[in-house]
C-alpha atoms as one frame of an Amber mdcrd trajectory, in Angstrom:
protein
  -1.645  -9.320   8.542  -1.852  -5.826   9.943  -1.045  -2.783   7.643  -0.855
  -4.971   4.743  -1.724  -3.241   1.685  -3.076  -5.533  -1.147  -4.215  -4.533
  -4.256  -6.978  -6.912  -5.548  -8.112  -7.329  -1.991  -9.601  -4.121  -0.354
 -11.667  -2.420  -2.658 -10.650   0.778  -1.717  -7.217   0.056  -1.587  -7.504
  -1.287  -5.346  -9.321   1.896  -6.237  -6.554   3.903  -4.779  -3.736   1.710
  -6.503  -5.444   2.386  -9.574  -4.972   5.733  -9.334  -1.362   5.797  -7.552
   0.668   3.122  -8.799   1.797  -0.255  -7.273   0.909  -1.205  -3.740   2.991
  -1.038  -0.398   5.272  -4.294  -0.149   3.251  -6.947   1.540   4.852  -8.630
   4.072   5.644 -12.428   4.290   2.908 -14.727   6.082   3.477 -14.834   9.764
   0.385 -16.966  10.874  -2.144 -19.333   9.715  -4.665 -16.834   8.933  -2.085
 -15.105   6.844  -0.819 -18.208   4.736  -4.577 -19.050   3.700  -5.081 -15.229
   2.648  -1.710 -15.217   0.845  -3.432 -18.252  -1.328  -6.860 -16.761  -1.175
  -5.719 -13.279  -2.170  -3.258 -14.339  -4.807   0.148 -13.111  -2.868   1.679
 -16.226  -3.535   1.144 -15.868  -7.599   3.487 -14.079  -9.714   3.643 -10.169
  -9.114   3.871  -9.393 -12.597   0.580 -10.829 -13.299  -2.358  -8.949 -12.989
  -5.016 -11.225 -10.689  -8.362 -11.999 -12.854 -10.773 -10.193 -10.588  -8.544
  -7.155 -11.146  -8.565  -7.694 -14.832 -12.196  -8.541 -14.808 -13.024  -5.133
 -12.679 -11.182  -2.987 -15.333 -12.952  -4.191 -18.518 -16.066  -3.249 -16.389
 -14.803   0.056 -15.986 -13.988   0.228 -19.550 -17.324  -0.644 -20.289 -19.288
   1.676 -17.633 -17.179   4.725 -19.231 -18.159   4.037 -22.896 -21.349   3.967
 -22.016 -20.770   7.154 -20.140 -19.342   8.694 -23.543 -15.915   8.574 -22.652
 -12.699   6.436 -23.554 -10.818   4.349 -20.948  -8.651   1.549 -21.471  -8.120
  -1.015 -18.941  -4.852  -0.630 -16.861  -2.876  -3.843 -16.955  -0.451  -2.533
 -14.165  -3.170  -2.539 -11.351  -2.425  -5.565  -8.734   0.886  -5.999 -10.159
   4.905  -4.797  -9.007   3.750  -5.532  -5.080   7.222  -7.100  -3.087   7.563
  -8.730  -0.017   9.385  -6.675   2.786  12.582  -8.243   4.314  11.627  -9.389
   8.187  14.544  -7.070   8.886  12.543  -3.785   8.048  12.167  -1.788  11.252
  15.284  -3.188  13.151  18.144  -1.079  14.338  20.381  -2.945  12.026  18.250
  -2.124   8.961  17.786   1.347   9.912  21.065   2.049  10.201  21.935   0.516
   6.799  18.836   1.817   4.708  16.719   3.996   7.040  13.320   3.299   5.908
  14.494   3.015   2.347  12.597   6.178   1.316  15.654   8.016   0.192  18.562
   5.226   0.592  18.849   2.416  -2.196  17.752  -0.679  -0.903  18.878  -2.529
  -3.846  20.994  -2.132  -6.837  19.286  -0.509  -9.704  16.142   0.444  -8.006
  15.515   4.035  -7.031  14.953   4.623  -3.258  11.186   4.648  -2.344  10.697
   8.528  -3.182  11.816   8.463  -6.346  10.084   4.859  -7.715   8.076   5.869
 -10.692   4.820   4.200 -11.225   4.356   0.981 -13.351   3.607   2.525 -16.922
   1.112   0.478 -18.920  -0.234   0.758 -22.194  -3.518   1.291 -20.751  -2.208
   4.162 -18.496  -0.504   5.542 -21.152  -3.662   5.969 -23.435  -6.014   7.096
 -20.833  -3.316   9.939 -19.754  -2.957  11.124 -23.799  -6.907  10.634 -23.976
  -7.655  13.058 -20.691  -4.836  15.508 -21.846  -6.773  15.996 -25.223  -9.900
  16.822 -23.640 -11.205  20.480 -22.417 -11.085  21.366 -18.820 -14.859  21.091
 -18.500 -15.018  17.274 -20.045 -12.127  16.352 -17.929 -14.136  17.244 -14.668
 -17.023  15.251 -16.265 -14.672  12.211 -16.972 -13.307  12.253 -13.447 -16.900
  12.220 -12.239 -17.958   9.649 -14.074 -14.602   7.642 -13.414 -14.353   7.947
  -9.664 -17.794   9.857  -8.531 -17.844  10.983  -4.792 -15.902   7.877  -3.376
 -15.280   9.670   0.061 -18.278  10.373   2.598 -18.387  13.079   5.176 -16.710
  10.640   7.622 -13.970  10.277   5.426 -15.016   6.509   4.568 -14.732   5.023
   1.385 -17.908   4.445  -0.700 -17.853   2.701  -3.912 -18.754   5.050  -6.509
 -18.429   6.213 -10.463 -17.308   3.333 -12.547 -14.349   2.567 -11.070 -15.485
   1.929  -7.803 -19.001   0.311  -8.843 -16.970  -2.004 -11.021 -14.565  -3.201
  -8.371 -17.308  -3.696  -5.786 -19.113  -5.814  -8.069 -16.080  -7.749  -8.476
 -15.101  -7.795  -4.920 -18.023  -7.277  -2.860 -17.378  -6.653   0.996 -13.555
  -5.967   0.071 -12.589  -9.211  -1.062 -13.069 -11.239  -4.204 -14.716 -14.481
  -3.300 -18.030 -16.217  -2.525 -20.519 -13.626  -1.495 -22.160 -15.689   1.295
 -18.547 -15.348   2.653 -19.610 -11.882   4.011 -18.915 -12.474   7.550 -15.605
 -13.782   7.543 -14.446 -10.961   5.067 -15.383  -8.385   7.090 -13.602 -10.375
  10.131 -10.717 -10.136   8.125 -11.030  -6.769   7.320 -11.530  -5.703  10.936
  -8.221  -7.342  12.258  -6.087  -3.941  11.538  -8.588  -1.647  13.242  -8.687
  -4.047  16.199  -5.241  -4.103  16.683  -4.682  -0.432  16.487  -7.463   0.268
  19.073  -6.435  -2.761  21.286  -5.266  -1.475  24.694  -2.232  -3.250  24.845
  -1.200  -1.588  21.696  -2.169   1.881  22.348  -0.261   1.509  25.652   2.961
   0.470  24.236   2.390   3.262  21.714   2.401   5.627  24.235   5.439   4.343
  25.815   7.120   4.631  22.008   6.108   8.216  21.515   7.642   8.962  24.893
  10.514   7.284  24.053  10.479   9.264  20.388  10.038  12.627  22.432  13.164
  12.053  24.764  15.135  11.239  21.495  14.368  14.408  19.985  11.316  13.529
  17.950   8.239  14.679  19.697   4.774  14.747  18.068   4.352  10.907  16.807
   1.915   9.028  18.019   3.080   5.829  15.902   5.875   4.517  14.106   3.786
   5.728  10.658   3.872   9.098  11.862   7.935   8.869  11.681   7.781   7.245
   8.469   5.373   9.734   7.023   7.708  12.619   8.265  10.159  11.497   5.926
   7.768  11.484   2.853   6.313  14.829   3.755   8.313  17.259   5.988  11.945
  16.188   5.465  11.387  15.656   1.631   9.352  18.939   1.440  12.077  20.925
   2.846  14.915  19.548   1.624  13.165  19.834  -2.047  12.241  23.880  -1.150
  15.957  24.225  -0.359  17.805  22.469  -3.443  14.843  22.372  -6.315  17.118
  25.032  -8.309  20.434  23.287  -7.538  20.341  20.456  -9.805  20.080  22.876
 -12.759  17.526  20.530 -14.553  13.888  21.061 -15.304  13.176  17.954 -13.586
  14.676  19.100 -10.726  14.714  16.780  -7.585  11.937  14.514  -8.919  14.800
  12.310 -10.955  16.826  10.485  -8.657  19.501  10.147 -11.467  20.081  14.124
 -11.826  20.274  14.342  -7.813  22.746  11.870  -7.027  25.178  12.758 -10.147
  24.679  16.833  -9.671  23.837  17.318  -5.688  25.265  14.336  -3.986  26.274
  16.063  -0.845  22.520  17.351  -0.673  21.486  14.110  -1.114  23.325  12.654
   1.652  22.378  15.540   3.951  18.731  14.072   3.490  19.832  10.531   3.735
  21.499  11.299   7.251  17.974  12.670   8.299  15.922   9.831   7.337  18.687
   7.412   8.728  18.628   9.134  12.444  15.083   9.404  12.355  14.961   5.646
  11.687  17.439   4.647  14.094  15.681   6.589  16.606  12.075   4.612  15.911
  13.534   1.319  15.623  15.662   1.758  18.878  12.190   3.082  20.812  10.485
  -0.012  19.372  12.935  -2.387  20.563  13.097  -0.635  24.081   9.158  -0.929
  24.426   9.103  -4.129  22.618   6.189  -2.291  20.235   6.678  -5.091  17.748
   6.377  -8.184  19.668   3.478  -6.675  21.289   1.557  -5.601  18.108   2.027
  -9.489  16.644   0.968 -10.871  19.997  -2.198  -9.176  19.406  -2.403  -9.766
  15.877  -1.634 -13.200  16.304  -4.616 -13.499  19.145  -6.976 -11.792  16.963
  -6.382 -14.145  13.746  -6.417 -17.266  16.014  -9.941 -16.472  16.753 -10.840
 -15.682  13.131  -9.722 -19.106  12.190 -11.144 -21.039  15.418 -14.880 -19.174
  14.367 -14.509 -19.304  10.565 -12.663 -22.364   9.685 -15.286 -23.809   7.523
 -15.597 -20.654   5.536 -11.854 -20.102   5.344 -11.634 -23.395   4.057 -14.355
 -23.021   1.304 -12.822 -19.712   0.430  -9.454 -21.671   0.134 -11.140 -24.372
  -2.265 -12.503 -21.125  -4.335  -9.335 -19.564  -4.837  -7.621 -22.808  -5.693
 -10.347 -23.615  -8.218 -10.002 -20.221  -9.898  -6.198 -20.832  -9.854  -6.770
 -24.006 -11.987  -9.263 -22.243 -14.325  -7.424 -19.140 -15.002  -3.847 -21.117
 -15.233  -2.470 -18.246 -13.198
């Protein structure tokens, strides 16, 4: 469960997804708790269908914005479009073929990750057109009404504005479900942080970082840093060098333009990603990083199941009742 980004689960994630498009892929369940959460959070449902809680929240956002004097249309794309990742992701074999999938196609007809466009719903389109019709001062007021100040001084998300408050009402404590299940919801929310701070994990990640430094990639403390390096530093440097070479006003932001206009430059970027991903995957295997993380995560999840069995059963029953009522 660690690291999964579930649109429709954590309120902060849902709100951010409303701004940035579809969620990150969700991994297949690997534990009893994962299997329960797949049903509770709707991860076993059709990813093309918007979960009822998110639809309810989007309608509440629209009503709140109307009361504030603005136009807002529910975004039908929020909470849809997520995909499961292959269990091969993170292995040397996968890295040799696809890198991280950021600049290399992992399936025919779908652009690599850095070129995937957000889902364009009718509501999102109408909202963009409406915002474009406003004056700069009105846009600032609109954005303040919509999102308020969602981050505190410590960088923590706090519900604010029409969007944050609507999602908080629908999913208090980060998850939809009975309000009196707060303890189990907070326990589930805490698994990721607990894995991240566990001494067994921090130790193996330190050894991974040393391995990466010896492979010529210093400065990374965890695999996520390596992946982010592709989407930030490598991507930005490559754009700086090739943005004018496409001969198109879309430049390097359009994948079809890039692969047909500057294919050699694309291969250069893909080779850089592949080399980094292979080093990353090789070091993970050498220090058993994935195994250690999974062992720690499984232990924490087993403790949650043992401690909150009755609450999880009630949460599951609630989710199943909701599915029967909505037909989704």
